[in-house]
PDB file of C-alpha atoms in Angstrom:
ATOM      1  CA  MET Y   1      16.838  67.114   4.017  1.00 42.00           C
ATOM      2  CA  LEU Y   2      19.052  70.312   5.528  1.00 38.00           C
ATOM      3  CA  LYS Y   3      19.542  69.690   9.125  1.00 40.00           C
ATOM      4  CA  PRO Y   4      20.112  72.543  10.892  1.00 41.00           C
ATOM      5  CA  ALA Y   5      23.440  72.533  12.460  1.00 41.00           C
ATOM      6  CA  ALA Y   6      23.650  74.269  16.044  1.00 40.00           C
ATOM      7  CA  ALA Y   7      23.992  77.729  15.784  1.00 40.00           C
ATOM      8  CA  GLY Y   8      27.807  79.168  16.328  1.00 40.00           C
ATOM      9  CA  ALA Y   9      28.324  75.343  16.653  1.00 39.00           C
ATOM     10  CA  GLU Y  10      31.990  75.245  16.093  1.00 41.00           C
ATOM     11  CA  PHE Y  11      33.662  71.896  14.689  1.00 41.00           C
ATOM     12  CA  LEU Y  12      37.242  70.132  14.707  1.00 40.00           C
ATOM     13  CA  ILE Y  13      37.634  67.462  11.466  1.00 40.00           C
ATOM     14  CA  PRO Y  14      39.420  64.541  13.051  1.00 41.00           C
ATOM     15  CA  ASN Y  15      40.529  61.635  10.618  1.00 40.00           C
ATOM     16  CA  LYS Y  16      38.527  58.831  12.088  1.00 41.00           C
ATOM     17  CA  ILE Y  17      36.112  59.031  15.065  1.00 39.00           C
ATOM     18  CA  HIS Y  18      33.973  56.644  16.553  1.00 39.00           C
ATOM     19  CA  HIS Y  19      30.184  57.023  14.950  1.00 40.00           C
ATOM     20  CA  PRO Y  20      27.317  56.914  18.189  1.00 41.00           C
ATOM     21  CA  MET Y  21      25.013  54.829  16.311  1.00 41.00           C
ATOM     22  CA  SER Y  22      26.985  52.273  15.133  1.00 39.00           C
ATOM     23  CA  HIS Y  23      24.525  49.153  16.547  1.00 40.00           C
ATOM     24  CA  ALA Y  24      26.777  46.740  14.172  1.00 41.00           C
ATOM     25  CA  SER Y  25      30.205  47.222  15.568  1.00 39.00           C
ATOM     26  CA  MET Y  26      32.404  50.400  17.596  1.00 40.00           C
ATOM     27  CA  ALA Y  27      34.826  50.313  14.108  1.00 44.00           C
ATOM     28  CA  PRO Y  28      36.071  53.643  13.590  1.00 56.00           C
ATOM     29  CA  LEU Y  29      34.313  56.058  11.155  1.00 68.00           C
ATOM     30  CA  GLN Y  30      36.402  57.350   8.169  1.00 80.00           C
ATOM     31  CA  LEU Y  31      35.437  61.022   7.401  1.00 91.00           C
ATOM     32  CA  GLY Y  32      36.451  62.578   4.389  1.00 95.00           C
ATOM     33  CA  THR Y  33      36.896  66.195   4.578  1.00 96.00           C
ATOM     34  CA  PHE Y  34      37.180  69.047   2.064  1.00 95.00           C
ATOM     35  CA  ASP Y  35      38.414  72.784   1.840  1.00 95.00           C
ATOM     36  CA  LEU Y  36      37.406  75.479  -0.407  1.00 94.00           C
ATOM     37  CA  ASN Y  37      39.707  78.785  -0.711  1.00 96.00           C
ATOM     38  CA  HIS Y  38      37.347  81.336  -2.228  1.00 94.00           C
ATOM     39  CA  ARG Y  39      40.010  84.000  -2.998  1.00 93.00           C
ATOM     40  CA  THR Y  40      42.016  81.820  -5.022  1.00 95.00           C
ATOM     41  CA  GLY Y  41      39.498  79.353  -6.532  1.00 92.00           C
ATOM     42  CA  THR Y  42      41.444  75.783  -4.836  1.00 93.00           C
ATOM     43  CA  ARG Y  43      39.769  72.722  -3.645  1.00 92.00           C
ATOM     44  CA  HIS Y  44      41.126  70.230  -1.950  1.00 93.00           C
ATOM     45  CA  TRP Y  45      39.362  66.987  -0.972  1.00 93.00           C
ATOM     46  CA  SER Y  46      40.771  64.476   1.021  1.00 95.00           C
ATOM     47  CA  PRO Y  47      41.155  60.932  -0.200  1.00 95.00           C
ATOM     48  CA  GLU Y  48      38.279  59.772   1.807  1.00 95.00           C
ATOM     49  CA  MET Y  49      35.834  62.089   0.254  1.00 94.00           C
ATOM     50  CA  LYS Y  50      36.434  60.936  -2.520  1.00 94.00           C
ATOM     51  CA  LEU Y  51      35.915  57.064  -1.661  1.00 94.00           C
ATOM     52  CA  LEU Y  52      32.616  58.506  -0.120  1.00 95.00           C
ATOM     53  CA  PHE Y  53      31.529  60.200  -3.635  1.00 95.00           C
ATOM     54  CA  GLY Y  54      32.471  56.576  -4.937  1.00 94.00           C
ATOM     55  CA  LEU Y  55      35.617  58.162  -7.037  1.00 93.00           C
ATOM     56  CA  LYS Y  56      39.184  56.808  -6.772  1.00 92.00           C
ATOM     57  CA  PRO Y  57      40.850  58.364  -3.887  1.00 92.00           C
ATOM     58  CA  GLU Y  58      44.037  58.889  -6.063  1.00 92.00           C
ATOM     59  CA  SER Y  59      42.019  60.752  -8.883  1.00 89.00           C
ATOM     60  CA  GLU Y  60      42.315  64.605  -9.806  1.00 88.00           C
ATOM     61  CA  VAL Y  61      38.734  65.379  -8.951  1.00 83.00           C
ATOM     62  CA  GLU Y  62      36.939  68.723 -10.113  1.00 86.00           C
ATOM     63  CA  PHE Y  63      33.675  70.022  -8.661  1.00 85.00           C
ATOM     64  CA  ASP Y  64      31.456  68.326 -11.735  1.00 89.00           C
ATOM     65  CA  ALA Y  65      32.228  65.099 -10.592  1.00 90.00           C
ATOM     66  CA  ILE Y  66      31.258  65.516  -6.793  1.00 91.00           C
ATOM     67  CA  PHE Y  67      28.018  67.028  -8.301  1.00 92.00           C
ATOM     68  CA  HIS Y  68      27.405  64.325 -10.849  1.00 93.00           C
ATOM     69  CA  ALA Y  69      27.746  61.884  -8.168  1.00 95.00           C
ATOM     70  CA  LEU Y  70      24.541  63.466  -5.864  1.00 96.00           C
ATOM     71  CA  HIS Y  71      21.495  61.868  -6.145  1.00 96.00           C
ATOM     72  CA  PRO Y  72      20.038  64.027  -8.831  1.00 96.00           C
ATOM     73  CA  ASP Y  73      16.320  64.258  -5.931  1.00 97.00           C
ATOM     74  CA  ASP Y  74      19.009  65.878  -3.578  1.00 97.00           C
ATOM     75  CA  ARG Y  75      21.231  68.008  -5.885  1.00 96.00           C
ATOM     76  CA  ARG Y  76      19.028  71.031  -5.945  1.00 96.00           C
ATOM     77  CA  ALA Y  77      18.792  70.942  -1.612  1.00 95.00           C
ATOM     78  CA  TRP Y  78      23.001  70.749  -2.033  1.00 94.00           C
ATOM     79  CA  ILE Y  79      24.062  73.157  -3.859  1.00 94.00           C
ATOM     80  CA  GLY Y  80      21.369  75.421  -1.645  1.00 94.00           C
ATOM     81  CA  ALA Y  81      23.170  75.106   1.303  1.00 94.00           C
ATOM     82  CA  ILE Y  82      26.084  75.722  -0.230  1.00 91.00           C
ATOM     83  CA  THR Y  83      25.327  78.601  -2.016  1.00 93.00           C
ATOM     84  CA  ASP Y  84      23.240  80.098   1.111  1.00 95.00           C
ATOM     85  CA  THR Y  85      26.438  79.505   3.389  1.00 94.00           C
ATOM     86  CA  LEU Y  86      28.147  82.004   0.609  1.00 94.00           C
ATOM     87  CA  ARG Y  87      25.670  84.709   0.845  1.00 94.00           C
ATOM     88  CA  PRO Y  88      26.651  87.387   3.038  1.00 91.00           C
ATOM     89  CA  ASP Y  89      23.405  87.821   4.765  1.00 91.00           C
ATOM     90  CA  GLY Y  90      23.285  83.958   4.862  1.00 91.00           C
ATOM     91  CA  PRO Y  91      24.181  81.650   7.444  1.00 93.00           C
ATOM     92  CA  ASP Y  92      27.900  80.365   7.930  1.00 93.00           C
ATOM     93  CA  HIS Y  93      27.463  77.216   8.263  1.00 94.00           C
ATOM     94  CA  PHE Y  94      25.064  74.057   6.575  1.00 95.00           C
ATOM     95  CA  SER Y  95      24.759  70.245   7.613  1.00 96.00           C
ATOM     96  CA  MET Y  96      22.616  67.946   5.871  1.00 96.00           C
ATOM     97  CA  GLU Y  97      21.834  64.443   4.777  1.00 96.00           C
ATOM     98  CA  TYR Y  98      21.822  63.403   1.060  1.00 97.00           C
ATOM     99  CA  ARG Y  99      22.186  60.465  -1.248  1.00 97.00           C
ATOM    100  CA  VAL Y 100      25.322  59.813  -3.835  1.00 97.00           C
ATOM    101  CA  ARG Y 101      24.915  57.128  -6.733  1.00 96.00           C
ATOM    102  CA  TRP Y 102      28.264  55.348  -7.173  1.00 95.00           C
ATOM    103  CA  PRO Y 103      29.433  54.549 -10.659  1.00 94.00           C
ATOM    104  CA  ASP Y 104      28.611  50.900 -10.118  1.00 95.00           C
ATOM    105  CA  GLY Y 105      24.829  52.379  -9.382  1.00 95.00           C
ATOM    106  CA  SER Y 106      24.550  51.328  -5.701  1.00 95.00           C
ATOM    107  CA  VAL Y 107      23.183  54.557  -3.666  1.00 96.00           C
ATOM    108  CA  HIS Y 108      24.644  55.619  -0.439  1.00 96.00           C
ATOM    109  CA  TRP Y 109      23.458  58.057   1.734  1.00 96.00           C
ATOM    110  CA  LEU Y 110      26.341  60.756   3.359  1.00 97.00           C
ATOM    111  CA  PHE Y 111      25.706  63.421   6.081  1.00 97.00           C
ATOM    112  CA  SER Y 112      27.956  66.449   5.208  1.00 96.00           C
ATOM    113  CA  MET Y 113      28.396  69.563   7.805  1.00 96.00           C
ATOM    114  CA  ALA Y 114      30.477  72.731   6.837  1.00 96.00           C
ATOM    115  CA  ARG Y 115      31.475  76.498   7.903  1.00 96.00           C
ATOM    116  CA  THR Y 116      31.958  79.057   5.687  1.00 96.00           C
ATOM    117  CA  GLN Y 117      34.377  81.539   6.953  1.00 96.00           C
ATOM    118  CA  HIS Y 118      33.702  85.467   5.604  1.00 95.00           C
ATOM    119  CA  SER Y 119      35.781  88.392   5.188  1.00 94.00           C
ATOM    120  CA  ASP Y 120      35.467  91.544   8.055  1.00 92.00           C
ATOM    121  CA  GLU Y 121      35.506  93.927   5.285  1.00 92.00           C
ATOM    122  CA  PRO Y 122      31.770  95.613   4.162  1.00 90.00           C
ATOM    123  CA  ASP Y 123      31.354  93.390   1.271  1.00 89.00           C
ATOM    124  CA  HIS Y 124      31.871  90.237   3.556  1.00 91.00           C
ATOM    125  CA  ARG Y 125      32.314  87.600   1.256  1.00 94.00           C
ATOM    126  CA  PRO Y 126      33.236  84.414   1.412  1.00 95.00           C
ATOM    127  CA  LEU Y 127      36.806  83.643   2.320  1.00 96.00           C
ATOM    128  CA  SER Y 128      37.291  79.606   2.901  1.00 96.00           C
ATOM    129  CA  THR Y 129      34.952  76.480   3.751  1.00 96.00           C
ATOM    130  CA  ILE Y 130      35.827  74.016   5.371  1.00 97.00           C
ATOM    131  CA  GLY Y 131      33.421  70.774   5.953  1.00 96.00           C
ATOM    132  CA  LEU Y 132      33.228  66.947   6.877  1.00 96.00           C
ATOM    133  CA  VAL Y 133      31.488  64.373   4.751  1.00 97.00           C
ATOM    134  CA  THR Y 134      30.262  60.691   6.223  1.00 96.00           C
ATOM    135  CA  ASP Y 135      28.390  57.793   5.318  1.00 96.00           C
ATOM    136  CA  ILE Y 136      25.191  56.889   6.996  1.00 95.00           C
ATOM    137  CA  THR Y 137      24.053  54.395   4.610  1.00 93.00           C
ATOM    138  CA  ARG Y 138      23.808  51.967   7.754  1.00 90.00           C
ATOM    139  CA  GLN Y 139      21.634  54.562  10.278  1.00 90.00           C
ATOM    140  CA  LYS Y 140      19.366  55.256   6.819  1.00 92.00           C
ATOM    141  CA  GLN Y 141      18.825  51.300   6.694  1.00 89.00           C
ATOM    142  CA  ALA Y 142      18.378  50.662  10.302  1.00 88.00           C
ATOM    143  CA  GLU Y 143      15.953  54.004  10.064  1.00 88.00           C
ATOM    144  CA  ARG Y 144      13.715  52.453   7.422  1.00 86.00           C
ATOM    145  CA  ILE Y 145      13.441  48.979   8.971  1.00 87.00           C
ATOM    146  CA  GLU Y 146      12.350  50.587  12.297  1.00 85.00           C
ATOM    147  CA  GLU Y 147       9.767  52.528  10.126  1.00 84.00           C
ATOM    148  CA  MET Y 148       8.946  49.144   8.453  1.00 86.00           C
ATOM    149  CA  THR Y 149       8.582  46.764  11.692  1.00 86.00           C
ATOM    150  CA  MET Y 150       6.703  49.660  13.239  1.00 83.00           C
ATOM    151  CA  GLY Y 151       4.269  50.629  11.372  1.00 66.00           C
TER     152      GLY Y 151
END
């Protein structure tokens, strides 16, 4: 379920923001962040991102753990979005909604957006990707209730 990001949109990654669609409360929304260095192969996932994927915040997380947390029906789109941003002729950003399955079996909806920086060299290789992740499960539940009551 890819959702295109605004062309040329810049974003900052705050620790917390207020979710504009929160009907239940105005509690701060926790954001998870990730930073992938394609030159060195190093990856950093914030403790909040690990929690959003149902993982322990203090755990060392490999890409496989993130991938296996993805709902099987959403894996292909998720990989495609990331892969597209790594292509020299692809978009430099993506945003999408997708599901993850936690170890307890519960399913959660997440929203991610990310931007990939490419080199200025002729090969235009990817240098790094930074992004954020937030839980949109309540929003999805509210949408489903609205759909059920509307028709």
